[in-house]
């Protein structure tokens, strides 16, 4: 049997260096052409494959192809997937408006990659689906996941689609890992675990799962890359749960961590909720050092059965940087947390709270700044781009309070221009309409802020609820005294050393 090699067209369309295929892998092609309504097919039935595998069906080192011929019917399901290497789907067809469904065992492992090209479907939600009905089920995809349709047929809202987990909590995976062995996407140079290449057709990708507590149920060990076309884009669901709200324990949050989000498209949350029980999709960015990704697109809630009380929370906890340029739906962002790395956000229409305990935070477009609800600070840096300094109210505007639980707040003035030096002007840096307070309720003053700046000194001033700064080529008297003190101490130590 000949070994399966990825087509050159596939490599050209994705430009993604993927995990190497085992030299001893066998390649099996799915043969069943029509699946009738409600049919359940067995992965380990040798008659469904060509050439004929052993009694257990394709195994952990084997590659499988679903190409051209399969026409799947209502609620068709393939039972028993435990382990396989690469999975390729090309020109699959759904005839009755349901999902092509893989019901995996309690633990499922795709040791290579998943590639999905064109998917012919009568509506936007009829897509490829992996799910499990086992309690505490897991799925691991060691390589990359690529969705790359080659055409937009114009008849449906999706030309390629894939989801993990069912729409009910009893069909969710407890744990999902993607991309530990993923390769490099050459246009960016980043390790890319999921590539949604919508440059030629619309894509729908769904993380259908929830978290029992506040732990990540899905972890993506690399970047999610979302490519847009002139009229096509990718939609990424960061949580989907349609369990009736009357079911005990039905309303849950979704926690997902990813190694960066790059490109553009739409982010959606669809979680069972009520008017007084809001549910949230938490997205944690764990960008590695040197991975500086930027997303441009919209946030949205998809409503079902009146359930639409959903929000998003962004958490930065990596070594690289993540920029979020949000268009529509900025009001759905309820919180931003920065722990490590750098997060930049544009002037979205949001009342989100900001929490900084480490890392750095600033406005993606400093000329327009960013408006938020409130801020809590216990460490890290607040970035102010000095090249566009001078706007009214400053680059960060809070509707409510700025509260500090640190000895001092570090303001990092980037791109400083010498023309600002010694001009005598105080420039607005940041406004907190609720005031600047310490965590004990006392008012902050100018001495609570320190500057990080090259070739200059900053002198802070609080004018009402606005923090201002002017810039000098020499330190202010207090700083000068401190410098003299340090110099005297060094001299005394030196003399003592010589005497000894």
Short mmCIF file of N, CA, C and O in Angstrom, two decimals, residues 158 171 175 194 209 292 402 439 458:
data_model
loop_
_atom_site.label_atom_id
_atom_site.label_comp_id
_atom_site.label_asym_id
_atom_site.label_seq_id
_atom_site.Cartn_x
_atom_site.Cartn_y
_atom_site.Cartn_z
N UNK A 158 -21.60 29.16 5.14
CA UNK A 158 -20.36 28.50 5.53
C UNK A 158 -19.90 27.58 4.41
O UNK A 158 -20.69 26.88 3.79
N UNK A 171 -22.48 16.26 26.11
CA UNK A 171 -21.73 15.94 24.90
C UNK A 171 -20.41 16.71 24.82
O UNK A 171 -19.71 16.67 23.82
N UNK A 175 -11.74 17.98 28.51
CA UNK A 175 -10.43 18.54 28.19
C UNK A 175 -10.17 18.41 26.70
O UNK A 175 -10.46 17.37 26.10
N UNK A 194 -4.05 26.36 14.93
CA UNK A 194 -5.30 26.35 14.18
C UNK A 194 -5.23 27.42 13.10
O UNK A 194 -4.99 28.60 13.40
N UNK A 209 -17.99 23.83 24.35
CA UNK A 209 -17.66 23.27 25.64
C UNK A 209 -17.80 24.31 26.73
O UNK A 209 -17.96 25.50 26.47
N UNK A 292 3.87 38.26 18.67
CA UNK A 292 3.15 39.53 18.81
C UNK A 292 2.01 39.56 17.80
O UNK A 292 2.20 39.92 16.65
N UNK A 402 -9.84 54.70 39.50
CA UNK A 402 -8.57 54.01 39.37
C UNK A 402 -8.11 53.73 40.79
O UNK A 402 -7.91 54.66 41.59
N UNK A 439 -5.88 51.57 47.73
CA UNK A 439 -6.80 50.48 48.11
C UNK A 439 -7.42 50.69 49.48
O UNK A 439 -8.46 50.12 49.79
N UNK A 458 9.96 62.90 34.00
CA UNK A 458 8.55 63.28 34.02
C UNK A 458 8.18 63.81 35.39
O UNK A 458 8.59 63.27 36.42
#
